[in-house]
Amino acid sequence: MRKLSAALLLLTASGITWADALTGDVERQPLNITAIVMFFIFVAATLYITYWAAKQNKSTKDFYTAGGGISGFQNGLAIAGDYMSAASFLGISAMVYTTGYDGLIYSTGFLVGWPIVLFLIAERLRNLGKFTFSDVASYRFEQKPVRVFAASGTLLVVAFYLIAQMVGAGKLIELLFGLNYLAAVIIVGVLMVLYVLFGGMLATTWVQIIKAIMLLSGATFMAFMVMKAANFSPEIMFKKAVDVHEKGNAIMSPGGLVSNPIDALSLGLALMFGTAGLPHILMRFFTVKDAKQARKSVFVATGFIGYFYILTFIIGFGAIMFLTNNPEFFHEVTKDGKSVMELIGGSNMAAVHLAEAVGGNLFLGFISAVAFATILAVVAGLTLSGASAVSHDLYASVFKKGKATQRQEMLVSRLTTLALGVLAIILGVAFENQNVAFMVGLAFALAASGNFPILFLSMFWRGLTTRGAVWGGFAGLGGAALLILLGPTVWVKVLHNKEAIFPYGNPALFTIPLAFIVAFVVSKLDNSERAKIDRAAFDAQYVRSMTGIGAAEASDH
C-alpha cells in the first residue's frame, strides 16, 4: 500500500470502525510549509497559555481541576474537544466517503452515551468527587483496595489510548508534514509533558478549547462549501454522490458495516457505557464549581459533538462529489491499479483532499495542522488523568493515607508526568509498525466493563461493599482484556492464528454483566464488619450526591 497501508485504524473486528491512530507504513509527503507554519502558530499560542496557567497553579486543586473555575460552557467545549479527535474527523468522513449512510450510524454511537452521563453521572460525580473519579468510587468504602482498583482502571485505559494516540501522531505528521516519524513522536511527547507539567488542567482545558474551535471552524467551512456546490439542498448532494459513487444507491442503505447482531449490540454497549467510564472525561466534571455547571457541560458538549458529526457526514458526501471525478487533486492515483475511490478511502484522507479542493493549499495546511493539534490536546488530557491516578489516588490516598502535603503530591504528579511522557515516546516508537487498532477498542471496553459498573453501583446501590467493588471491578477489567486478546482482532489479526477462541470482536455485552454480577454476588455474601460500615454509609453519600453539601471535602473524610 502506497499512501497508507492501514490508515486511521478501521476497527472492523472490534466494531469501532475508526480509531485514534494510524498504522502501517506511509509514503512521506513533500514538506508542507504552510501546515508546519500553522502548526507552530498553534504550538506557540498554547505554550503561552501554559506559561500563563503555570502562574495560576498554586495548589493541587488548581493543578488537577483548574481550581474549579472553568464555566459550564467552556468545560463543555473542552469535553467536546476530547471527543473530536483527528481520527473522528478523518476516519468518520472517510467512512462516509466509502460506505455512505453507515458512517452517520456509527458517528451517532458516541452520542448515545451522553444522556447516561447527563442524567446519571454528572451531578452526583461533581457533588461527591474532588479530583478523580476514584474519589467517588471509593467514597464510602475502604480507601486502599478500591482506590488501587480505580487507579488500575484509569492507568490501563490511559495506556492503551495513549499508545494509539502516539502512533497516530507519528503517522499523521509523517504523512501530512513530511517529517520523520521519530521526530514527530518526540515532538508530541515533549509538548504533552510541557502542557501538563507546567499548565495542569487549566492549560489542558484551554488547549482543548482552542483546538475544538479550530476544528469546528474548519469543518464548518468545508461543509458550507459542499452545500454551496449542492445549492444548499441535501437532496441534490445525495443525488450527486449516488451518481458518481461506485456503489451507487447502496451508499444510502444502512447495515453494511456490522452484520453480526451480537457484535453490533456489544459495540453499542461499549460506546454507550464506555463514555461514562473514561477517566479523562470524568475528570473534567471537577473543573466546574457546582453540579449545575456540570450538567451544563454535558449539554453543551452533546450539542457540539452532534454538530461536529453532522459536519463529518456532509464532508464525507462532499468528498464523493468533489473528488471522485477530479483525479487532478492526486498524484499517481492509478498506481498499482487502484481506483481513486480505493486510494482515498483506503488512506482515510478524504477530508484532507477535500480541504485542498475547496480551499487550496492554504486551507489544506490549516486542516493538516488542526488534525495534529487534535492529537496533542487529547494526549495532554490522557496524561493528566494518568498522573492524577498515581499522585492523588495511589501516592497521597493509599501510600500516605491522606497525610501527604500538597507539595509532595504535586512533586509526584510532575514526576509521573515526566515518566508518562518518556514512556509514551518509547511505546510510540516500539509500536510504529504494529496494528494497534485493538487498543482503542480495548480502552472503551475496559472503561465500560470495569470503571462504569463500580461507579454506578457505588452511587446507586446500598448493598455494594468494598469486596464487591474490588472483585466486580477487576472481573470486568480482566474479562474485557482477556476476551479481546482471545477475539479476532488480536488473536487472528495481530497474533496471526487461524481462528479466534472468542468469536466476537467486542466483549462488552459479556463483560459488563460480568462486572455487575460479580459485584452483586460478592457483596451479598460479604458479612464482614467492613461491609456493615459500607452499607451504613450509603445514606450519607446519597444526601451529599444529591445536594453537594460539603462536596469540597468529599474525599477528605
Coordinates of C-alpha atoms in Angstrom, one line a residue:
M1 CA 0.0 0.0 0.0
R2 CA 1.5 3.3 -1.1
K3 CA -0.3 6.1 0.7
L4 CA -1.3 4.4 3.9
S5 CA -1.3 0.6 4.4
A6 CA -3.7 0.6 7.3
A7 CA -4.8 4.2 7.8
L8 CA -6.8 5.5 10.6
L9 CA -7.4 2.1 12.0
L10 CA -10.7 0.8 10.9
L11 CA -11.7 -1.3 13.9
T12 CA -13.8 -3.7 11.9
A13 CA -13.1 -6.6 14.2
S14 CA -13.8 -4.8 17.4
G15 CA -16.8 -3.0 15.9
I16 CA -15.4 0.5 16.2
T17 CA -14.6 1.4 12.6
W18 CA -12.3 4.3 13.3
A19 CA -9.6 4.7 15.8
D20 CA -7.3 7.3 17.2
A21 CA -4.2 6.1 15.4
L22 CA -2.6 5.4 12.1
T23 CA -0.8 2.2 11.4
G24 CA 1.5 0.7 8.9
D25 CA 4.0 2.3 6.5
V26 CA 3.2 5.6 5.0
E27 CA 4.7 7.3 2.0
R28 CA 6.2 10.5 3.3
Q29 CA 4.8 13.6 1.5
P30 CA 6.7 16.6 0.4
L31 CA 7.4 19.1 3.1
N32 CA 4.2 21.1 3.7
I33 CA 5.5 24.5 4.8
T34 CA 2.0 26.0 5.2
A35 CA 0.9 23.2 7.5
I36 CA 4.1 23.5 9.6
V37 CA 3.8 27.3 9.9
M38 CA 0.3 27.0 11.1
F39 CA 1.2 24.2 13.5
F40 CA 3.9 26.2 15.1
I41 CA 1.5 29.2 15.4
F42 CA -0.8 26.8 17.4
V43 CA 2.0 25.5 19.5
A44 CA 3.3 29.0 20.3
A45 CA -0.2 30.1 21.3
T46 CA -0.7 27.0 23.5
L47 CA 2.7 27.3 25.1
Y48 CA 1.9 30.9 26.1
I49 CA -1.3 29.6 27.7
T50 CA 0.8 27.0 29.5
Y51 CA 3.1 29.8 30.8
W52 CA 0.0 31.8 31.9
A53 CA -1.6 28.7 33.5
A54 CA 1.6 27.8 35.4
K55 CA 1.4 31.1 37.3
Q56 CA -2.2 30.3 38.3
N57 CA -1.3 26.9 39.8
K58 CA -0.8 27.3 43.5
S59 CA -2.4 24.2 44.9
T60 CA -3.3 20.6 43.9
K61 CA -6.9 21.8 43.3
D62 CA -5.5 24.3 40.7
F63 CA -3.3 21.7 39.1
Y64 CA -5.9 18.8 38.9
T65 CA -9.2 20.8 38.3
A66 CA -8.2 24.4 37.3
G67 CA -9.4 25.5 40.7
G68 CA -12.9 24.6 39.8
G69 CA -13.1 27.9 37.9
I70 CA -14.0 26.7 34.4
S71 CA -17.5 27.6 33.3
G72 CA -20.0 25.1 32.1
F73 CA -19.8 26.3 28.5
Q74 CA -16.0 26.3 28.5
N75 CA -15.9 22.8 30.0
G76 CA -18.5 21.5 27.6
L77 CA -16.4 22.8 24.7
A78 CA -13.3 21.2 26.2
I79 CA -15.1 17.9 26.6
A80 CA -16.3 18.1 23.0
G81 CA -12.6 18.7 22.1
D82 CA -11.7 15.4 23.8
Y83 CA -14.2 13.6 21.6
M84 CA -13.4 15.4 18.3
S85 CA -10.2 13.6 17.7
A86 CA -8.2 13.5 14.5
A87 CA -9.5 10.0 13.9
S88 CA -13.1 11.1 14.3
F89 CA -12.6 13.9 11.8
L90 CA -10.6 12.0 9.2
G91 CA -11.9 8.5 10.0
I92 CA -15.7 9.1 10.0
S93 CA -15.6 11.4 6.9
A94 CA -13.6 8.6 5.1
M95 CA -16.1 6.0 6.3
V96 CA -19.0 8.1 4.8
Y97 CA -16.9 8.5 1.7
T98 CA -16.6 4.8 1.2
T99 CA -19.8 3.4 2.8
G100 CA -22.2 6.3 2.8
Y101 CA -25.1 6.3 5.3
D102 CA -23.4 3.8 7.6
G103 CA -20.9 6.4 8.6
L104 CA -23.6 8.5 10.2
I105 CA -25.0 5.5 12.1
Y106 CA -21.6 4.9 13.6
S107 CA -20.9 8.5 14.5
T108 CA -24.2 8.7 16.5
G109 CA -23.0 5.7 18.6
F110 CA -20.8 8.0 20.7
L111 CA -23.7 10.4 21.3
V112 CA -25.8 7.7 22.9
G113 CA -23.6 7.7 26.0
W114 CA -24.1 11.3 26.8
P115 CA -27.7 11.1 28.2
I116 CA -26.4 8.5 30.6
V117 CA -23.6 10.9 31.7
L118 CA -26.1 13.8 31.9
F119 CA -28.9 12.1 33.9
L120 CA -27.0 9.5 36.0
I121 CA -23.4 10.6 36.4
A122 CA -22.6 14.3 36.1
E123 CA -24.4 15.8 39.0
R124 CA -23.5 13.1 41.5
L125 CA -20.0 12.9 40.3
R126 CA -19.4 16.6 40.9
N127 CA -21.1 16.6 44.3
L128 CA -19.1 13.6 45.6
G129 CA -15.7 13.9 44.0
K130 CA -12.8 16.2 44.4
F131 CA -10.1 15.4 41.8
T132 CA -10.7 12.0 40.2
F133 CA -13.5 9.5 39.7
S134 CA -11.9 7.2 42.2
D135 CA -12.8 9.8 44.9
V136 CA -16.4 8.9 44.1
A137 CA -15.9 5.1 43.6
S138 CA -14.2 4.8 47.0
Y139 CA -16.2 7.4 48.9
R140 CA -17.9 5.1 51.4
F141 CA -15.5 2.1 51.1
E142 CA -12.2 1.1 52.5
Q143 CA -9.9 3.5 50.6
K144 CA -6.9 1.4 49.8
P145 CA -8.4 -1.6 47.8
V146 CA -10.9 0.5 45.9
R147 CA -8.5 3.2 45.0
V148 CA -6.0 0.6 43.8
F149 CA -8.7 -0.8 41.5
A150 CA -9.8 2.7 40.3
A151 CA -6.2 3.7 39.6
S152 CA -5.5 0.5 37.8
G153 CA -8.6 1.0 35.6
T154 CA -7.5 4.6 34.9
L155 CA -3.9 3.7 34.0
L156 CA -5.0 0.8 31.8
V157 CA -7.4 2.9 29.8
V158 CA -4.9 5.7 29.6
A159 CA -2.1 3.4 28.5
F160 CA -4.0 1.8 25.6
Y161 CA -5.4 5.2 24.5
L162 CA -2.0 6.8 24.7
I163 CA -0.2 4.2 22.6
A164 CA -2.8 4.6 19.8
Q165 CA -2.6 8.4 20.0
M166 CA 1.2 8.4 19.9
V167 CA 1.3 6.1 16.9
G168 CA -1.4 8.2 15.3
A169 CA 0.5 11.4 15.8
G170 CA 3.7 10.0 14.3
K171 CA 2.0 8.6 11.2
L172 CA -0.2 11.7 10.7
I173 CA 2.8 14.0 10.8
E174 CA 4.9 11.7 8.6
L175 CA 2.1 11.7 6.1
L176 CA 0.9 15.3 6.1
F177 CA 4.0 17.3 7.0
G178 CA 6.8 15.1 5.5
L179 CA 8.6 14.9 8.8
N180 CA 10.4 11.8 10.3
Y181 CA 8.2 9.5 12.4
L182 CA 10.6 9.5 15.4
A183 CA 10.8 13.3 15.3
A184 CA 7.0 13.6 15.2
V185 CA 6.6 11.2 18.2
I186 CA 9.2 13.2 20.2
I187 CA 7.6 16.5 19.4
V188 CA 4.2 15.2 20.7
G189 CA 5.8 13.7 23.8
V190 CA 7.7 16.9 24.7
L191 CA 4.7 19.2 24.1
M192 CA 2.4 16.8 26.0
V193 CA 4.8 17.0 29.0
L194 CA 5.1 20.8 28.9
Y195 CA 1.3 21.3 28.8
V196 CA 0.7 19.0 31.8
L197 CA 3.9 19.6 33.8
F198 CA 3.5 23.3 34.0
G199 CA 0.0 24.2 33.0
G200 CA -2.0 21.3 34.6
M201 CA -5.8 21.1 33.9
L202 CA -6.1 24.9 33.2
A203 CA -3.7 24.7 30.3
T204 CA -5.0 21.4 29.1
T205 CA -8.6 22.7 29.1
W206 CA -7.7 25.8 27.1
V207 CA -5.7 23.8 24.6
Q208 CA -8.8 21.6 24.1
I209 CA -11.0 24.7 23.7
I210 CA -8.7 26.3 21.1
K211 CA -8.4 23.0 19.2
A212 CA -12.2 22.5 19.3
I213 CA -12.8 26.0 17.9
M214 CA -10.3 25.5 15.1
L215 CA -11.6 22.1 14.2
L216 CA -15.3 23.2 14.2
S217 CA -14.4 26.3 12.2
G218 CA -12.5 24.3 9.6
A219 CA -15.2 21.6 9.3
T220 CA -17.9 24.2 9.1
F221 CA -16.2 25.9 6.2
M222 CA -15.8 22.6 4.4
A223 CA -19.4 21.7 4.9
F224 CA -20.5 25.1 3.8
M225 CA -18.6 24.8 0.5
V226 CA -20.1 21.4 -0.1
M227 CA -23.6 22.6 0.5
K228 CA -23.0 25.6 -1.7
A229 CA -22.0 23.3 -4.5
A230 CA -25.3 21.4 -4.0
N231 CA -27.3 24.6 -3.9
F232 CA -27.8 24.1 -0.1
S233 CA -30.0 21.1 -0.9
P234 CA -29.3 17.8 0.9
E235 CA -31.3 16.0 -1.8
I236 CA -29.1 17.4 -4.5
M237 CA -26.0 16.5 -2.5
F238 CA -27.1 12.9 -2.1
K239 CA -28.1 12.6 -5.7
K240 CA -24.8 13.8 -7.0
A241 CA -23.0 11.5 -4.6
V242 CA -25.0 8.5 -5.7
D243 CA -24.5 9.3 -9.4
V244 CA -20.7 9.1 -9.1
H245 CA -20.1 6.6 -6.3
E246 CA -19.1 3.1 -7.4
K247 CA -21.7 1.6 -5.1
G248 CA -24.5 3.7 -6.4
N249 CA -27.7 3.7 -4.4
A250 CA -26.2 1.2 -1.9
I251 CA -24.4 4.1 -0.1
M252 CA -27.9 5.2 1.1
S253 CA -28.6 1.9 2.8
P254 CA -27.7 1.1 6.4
G255 CA -26.3 -2.1 7.9
G256 CA -23.2 -2.9 5.8
L257 CA -20.5 -2.5 8.4
V258 CA -21.6 -4.7 11.3
S259 CA -23.8 -7.6 10.0
N260 CA -23.4 -9.7 13.2
P261 CA -26.1 -8.6 15.7
I262 CA -24.0 -9.7 18.7
D263 CA -21.1 -7.6 17.7
A264 CA -23.4 -4.7 16.9
L265 CA -25.0 -4.8 20.3
S266 CA -21.7 -5.3 22.0
L267 CA -20.3 -2.3 20.2
G268 CA -23.3 -0.2 21.2
L269 CA -22.9 -1.1 24.8
A270 CA -19.2 -0.3 24.8
L271 CA -19.7 3.1 23.3
M272 CA -22.7 3.9 25.5
F273 CA -21.2 2.9 28.9
G274 CA -17.6 3.4 28.0
T275 CA -18.2 7.1 27.7
A276 CA -19.4 7.2 31.3
G277 CA -16.2 5.3 32.4
L278 CA -13.4 7.2 30.6
P279 CA -11.2 8.7 33.3
H280 CA -10.1 11.8 31.3
I281 CA -13.7 12.6 30.5
L282 CA -15.0 12.1 34.1
M283 CA -12.1 14.2 35.5
R284 CA -13.4 17.2 33.6
F285 CA -16.6 17.4 35.8
F286 CA -14.4 18.5 38.7
T287 CA -13.2 21.6 36.9
V288 CA -16.6 23.4 37.3
K289 CA -17.8 25.0 40.5
D290 CA -21.1 23.0 41.1
A291 CA -23.5 20.4 39.8
K292 CA -25.5 22.9 37.7
Q293 CA -22.4 23.7 35.7
A294 CA -21.5 20.0 35.4
R295 CA -25.0 19.4 33.8
K296 CA -24.5 22.4 31.5
S297 CA -21.1 20.9 30.5
V298 CA -22.7 17.8 29.3
F299 CA -25.5 19.7 27.5
V300 CA -23.0 21.9 25.7
A301 CA -20.7 19.0 24.8
T302 CA -23.5 17.0 23.4
G303 CA -24.6 19.9 21.2
F304 CA -21.1 20.5 19.8
I305 CA -20.3 16.8 19.3
G306 CA -23.6 16.2 17.5
Y307 CA -23.0 19.3 15.3
F308 CA -19.5 18.0 14.5
Y309 CA -20.7 14.6 13.4
I310 CA -23.3 16.2 11.1
L311 CA -20.4 18.1 9.6
T312 CA -18.3 15.0 9.0
F313 CA -21.3 13.4 7.3
I314 CA -21.6 16.3 4.9
I315 CA -17.8 16.3 4.4
G316 CA -17.9 12.6 3.5
F317 CA -20.6 13.1 0.9
G318 CA -18.9 16.2 -0.3
A319 CA -15.7 14.3 -0.9
I320 CA -17.6 11.9 -3.1
M321 CA -18.9 14.9 -5.1
F322 CA -15.7 16.8 -5.4
L323 CA -13.0 14.1 -5.6
T324 CA -14.3 11.0 -7.4
N325 CA -14.3 12.6 -10.8
N326 CA -11.4 15.0 -10.1
P327 CA -8.2 13.0 -10.1
E328 CA -6.1 16.1 -10.7
F329 CA -6.0 16.6 -7.0
F330 CA -3.9 13.4 -6.5
H331 CA -0.5 12.2 -7.5
E332 CA -0.2 8.7 -9.1
V333 CA -3.9 7.9 -8.4
T334 CA -3.9 4.9 -10.6
K335 CA -0.7 3.5 -9.4
D336 CA -0.8 -0.3 -8.6
G337 CA -4.2 -0.4 -10.4
K338 CA -6.1 1.4 -7.6
S339 CA -9.1 3.5 -8.3
V340 CA -9.5 7.0 -6.9
M341 CA -12.1 5.6 -4.5
E342 CA -9.8 2.8 -3.2
L343 CA -6.9 5.2 -2.9
I344 CA -8.7 7.9 -0.9
G345 CA -10.9 5.7 1.1
G346 CA -8.1 3.3 2.0
S347 CA -6.0 6.1 3.3
N348 CA -8.8 7.9 5.2
M349 CA -7.6 11.2 3.8
A350 CA -10.9 12.2 2.1
A351 CA -11.3 15.2 4.3
V352 CA -7.7 16.4 3.7
H353 CA -8.0 16.1 -0.1
L354 CA -11.4 17.9 0.1
A355 CA -9.8 20.7 2.1
E356 CA -7.4 21.2 -0.8
A357 CA -10.2 21.0 -3.3
V358 CA -12.4 23.7 -1.6
G359 CA -9.8 25.9 -0.1
G360 CA -6.5 25.4 -1.9
N361 CA -3.1 24.8 -0.3
L362 CA -3.6 27.4 2.5
F363 CA -6.7 25.6 3.8
L364 CA -5.0 22.3 3.3
G365 CA -2.2 23.5 5.6
F366 CA -4.8 24.7 8.2
I367 CA -6.6 21.4 8.3
S368 CA -3.4 19.4 8.5
A369 CA -2.2 21.5 11.4
V370 CA -5.6 21.1 13.1
A371 CA -5.6 17.3 12.6
F372 CA -2.3 17.1 14.5
A373 CA -3.4 19.6 17.2
T374 CA -6.3 17.4 18.0
I375 CA -4.0 14.5 18.9
L376 CA -1.8 16.9 21.0
A377 CA -4.8 18.0 23.1
V378 CA -6.2 14.5 23.7
V379 CA -2.8 13.2 24.7
A380 CA -2.4 16.0 27.2
G381 CA -5.8 15.2 28.8
L382 CA -4.9 11.5 29.0
T383 CA -1.5 12.2 30.6
L384 CA -3.1 14.4 33.3
S385 CA -5.6 11.8 34.2
G386 CA -2.8 9.2 34.4
A387 CA -0.6 11.4 36.5
S388 CA -3.5 12.2 38.9
A389 CA -4.2 8.5 39.3
V390 CA -0.6 7.9 40.5
S391 CA -0.2 11.0 42.6
H392 CA -3.6 11.5 44.1
D393 CA -5.2 8.0 44.2
L394 CA -2.1 5.9 44.9
Y395 CA 0.6 8.1 46.5
A396 CA -1.5 10.6 48.5
S397 CA -4.5 8.4 49.4
V398 CA -3.1 4.9 49.6
F399 CA 0.6 5.1 50.4
K400 CA 0.5 8.3 52.5
K401 CA -3.1 7.6 53.7
G402 CA -4.2 11.2 53.2
K403 CA -1.2 12.7 55.1
A404 CA 0.8 13.8 52.0
T405 CA 1.4 17.6 51.7
Q406 CA 0.3 19.4 48.6
R407 CA 3.9 20.0 47.7
Q408 CA 4.7 16.3 47.9
E409 CA 1.6 15.4 45.9
M410 CA 2.5 17.9 43.2
L411 CA 6.0 16.7 43.0
V412 CA 4.8 13.1 42.5
S413 CA 2.3 14.3 39.9
R414 CA 5.0 16.1 37.9
L415 CA 7.5 13.2 38.2
T416 CA 4.7 10.9 36.9
T417 CA 4.0 13.3 34.0
L418 CA 7.7 13.1 33.0
A419 CA 7.6 9.3 33.3
L420 CA 4.5 9.1 31.2
G421 CA 6.0 11.3 28.6
V422 CA 9.1 9.2 28.2
L423 CA 7.0 6.0 28.3
A424 CA 4.7 7.4 25.6
I425 CA 7.6 8.2 23.3
I426 CA 9.1 4.7 23.8
L427 CA 5.8 3.0 23.2
G428 CA 5.1 5.1 20.2
V429 CA 8.4 4.1 18.7
A430 CA 8.0 0.4 19.7
F431 CA 4.5 0.1 18.2
E432 CA 5.3 2.1 15.0
N433 CA 4.8 -0.8 12.6
Q434 CA 2.2 -2.7 14.7
N435 CA -1.5 -2.7 14.2
V436 CA -2.7 -1.0 17.4
A437 CA -6.3 -0.8 16.3
F438 CA -7.5 -3.1 19.1
M439 CA -6.1 -0.8 21.8
V440 CA -8.8 1.8 21.2
G441 CA -11.5 -0.9 21.4
L442 CA -9.9 -2.2 24.5
A443 CA -9.9 1.2 26.1
F444 CA -13.6 1.6 25.6
A445 CA -14.3 -2.0 26.6
L446 CA -12.2 -1.6 29.8
A447 CA -13.9 1.7 30.7
A448 CA -17.4 0.2 30.1
S449 CA -16.7 -3.1 31.8
G450 CA -14.6 -2.0 34.8
N451 CA -15.0 1.7 35.7
F452 CA -18.6 2.3 34.8
P453 CA -20.3 -0.6 36.7
I454 CA -18.5 0.2 40.0
L455 CA -19.0 3.9 39.6
F456 CA -22.7 3.3 39.0
L457 CA -23.2 0.8 41.8
S458 CA -21.3 2.9 44.3
M459 CA -23.7 5.8 43.8
F460 CA -27.0 3.9 43.4
W461 CA -26.9 0.6 45.3
R462 CA -26.8 0.5 49.1
G463 CA -25.7 -3.1 49.2
L464 CA -22.3 -2.7 47.4
T465 CA -19.3 -3.4 49.7
T466 CA -15.6 -2.9 49.4
R467 CA -15.0 -6.5 48.5
G468 CA -17.9 -6.4 45.9
A469 CA -16.5 -3.3 44.3
V470 CA -12.9 -4.6 44.0
W471 CA -13.9 -8.1 42.8
G472 CA -16.5 -6.8 40.4
G473 CA -14.3 -4.1 39.0
F474 CA -11.3 -6.4 38.4
A475 CA -13.6 -9.1 36.9
G476 CA -14.8 -6.6 34.4
L477 CA -11.3 -5.2 33.6
G478 CA -9.7 -8.6 33.4
G479 CA -12.6 -10.2 31.5
A480 CA -12.6 -7.4 28.8
A481 CA -8.8 -7.7 28.4
L482 CA -8.9 -11.5 28.1
L483 CA -11.7 -11.7 25.6
I484 CA -10.3 -9.1 23.3
L485 CA -7.0 -11.0 23.5
L486 CA -8.8 -14.2 22.5
G487 CA -11.0 -12.4 19.9
P488 CA -10.5 -12.0 16.2
T489 CA -8.9 -8.5 16.5
V490 CA -5.9 -9.7 18.4
W491 CA -5.8 -13.5 18.2
V492 CA -6.2 -13.6 14.4
K493 CA -5.2 -10.2 13.0
V494 CA -2.3 -9.4 15.4
L495 CA -1.1 -12.8 16.5
H496 CA -1.9 -14.4 13.2
N497 CA -3.7 -17.5 14.5
K498 CA -6.2 -19.2 12.1
E499 CA -9.3 -18.9 14.3
A500 CA -10.3 -16.8 17.3
I501 CA -11.1 -18.6 20.5
F502 CA -13.7 -15.9 21.4
P503 CA -15.7 -15.3 18.2
Y504 CA -16.7 -11.6 18.8
G505 CA -14.7 -8.5 18.3
N506 CA -16.1 -6.5 21.3
P507 CA -16.7 -8.2 24.7
A508 CA -18.8 -5.5 26.3
L509 CA -22.0 -7.5 26.0
F510 CA -20.5 -10.2 28.2
T511 CA -18.1 -8.3 30.5
I512 CA -20.4 -5.5 31.6
P513 CA -22.9 -8.0 33.1
L514 CA -20.0 -10.0 34.5
A515 CA -18.8 -7.0 36.5
F516 CA -22.3 -6.3 37.8
I517 CA -23.0 -10.0 38.7
V518 CA -19.6 -10.5 40.5
A519 CA -20.0 -7.2 42.4
F520 CA -23.6 -8.2 43.4
V521 CA -22.8 -11.8 44.4
V522 CA -19.6 -10.9 46.4
S523 CA -21.4 -8.0 48.1
K524 CA -24.4 -10.2 49.1
L525 CA -22.0 -12.9 50.5
D526 CA -20.0 -10.3 52.4
N527 CA -21.0 -10.2 56.1
S528 CA -17.8 -8.7 57.4
E529 CA -17.7 -5.7 59.8
R530 CA -16.4 -3.5 56.9
A531 CA -19.4 -4.5 54.8
K532 CA -21.7 -3.2 57.6
I533 CA -19.9 0.1 57.6
D534 CA -20.1 0.3 53.8
R535 CA -23.9 -0.2 53.7
A536 CA -24.5 2.1 56.6
A537 CA -22.6 4.9 54.9
F538 CA -24.8 4.9 51.8
D539 CA -27.4 7.3 53.2
A540 CA -24.8 10.0 53.9
Q541 CA -23.3 9.5 50.5
Y542 CA -26.7 9.8 48.9
V543 CA -27.5 13.1 50.6
R544 CA -24.2 14.5 49.5
S545 CA -24.6 13.3 46.0
M546 CA -28.0 15.0 45.7
T547 CA -27.2 18.2 47.5
G548 CA -23.5 18.8 47.2
I549 CA -23.3 19.9 50.8
G550 CA -19.7 19.5 51.9
A551 CA -18.6 18.4 48.4
A552 CA -15.3 20.2 48.7
E553 CA -14.3 17.8 51.5
A554 CA -15.8 14.8 49.8
S555 CA -12.6 12.8 49.7
D556 CA -11.1 14.0 52.9
H557 CA -13.3 12.1 55.4

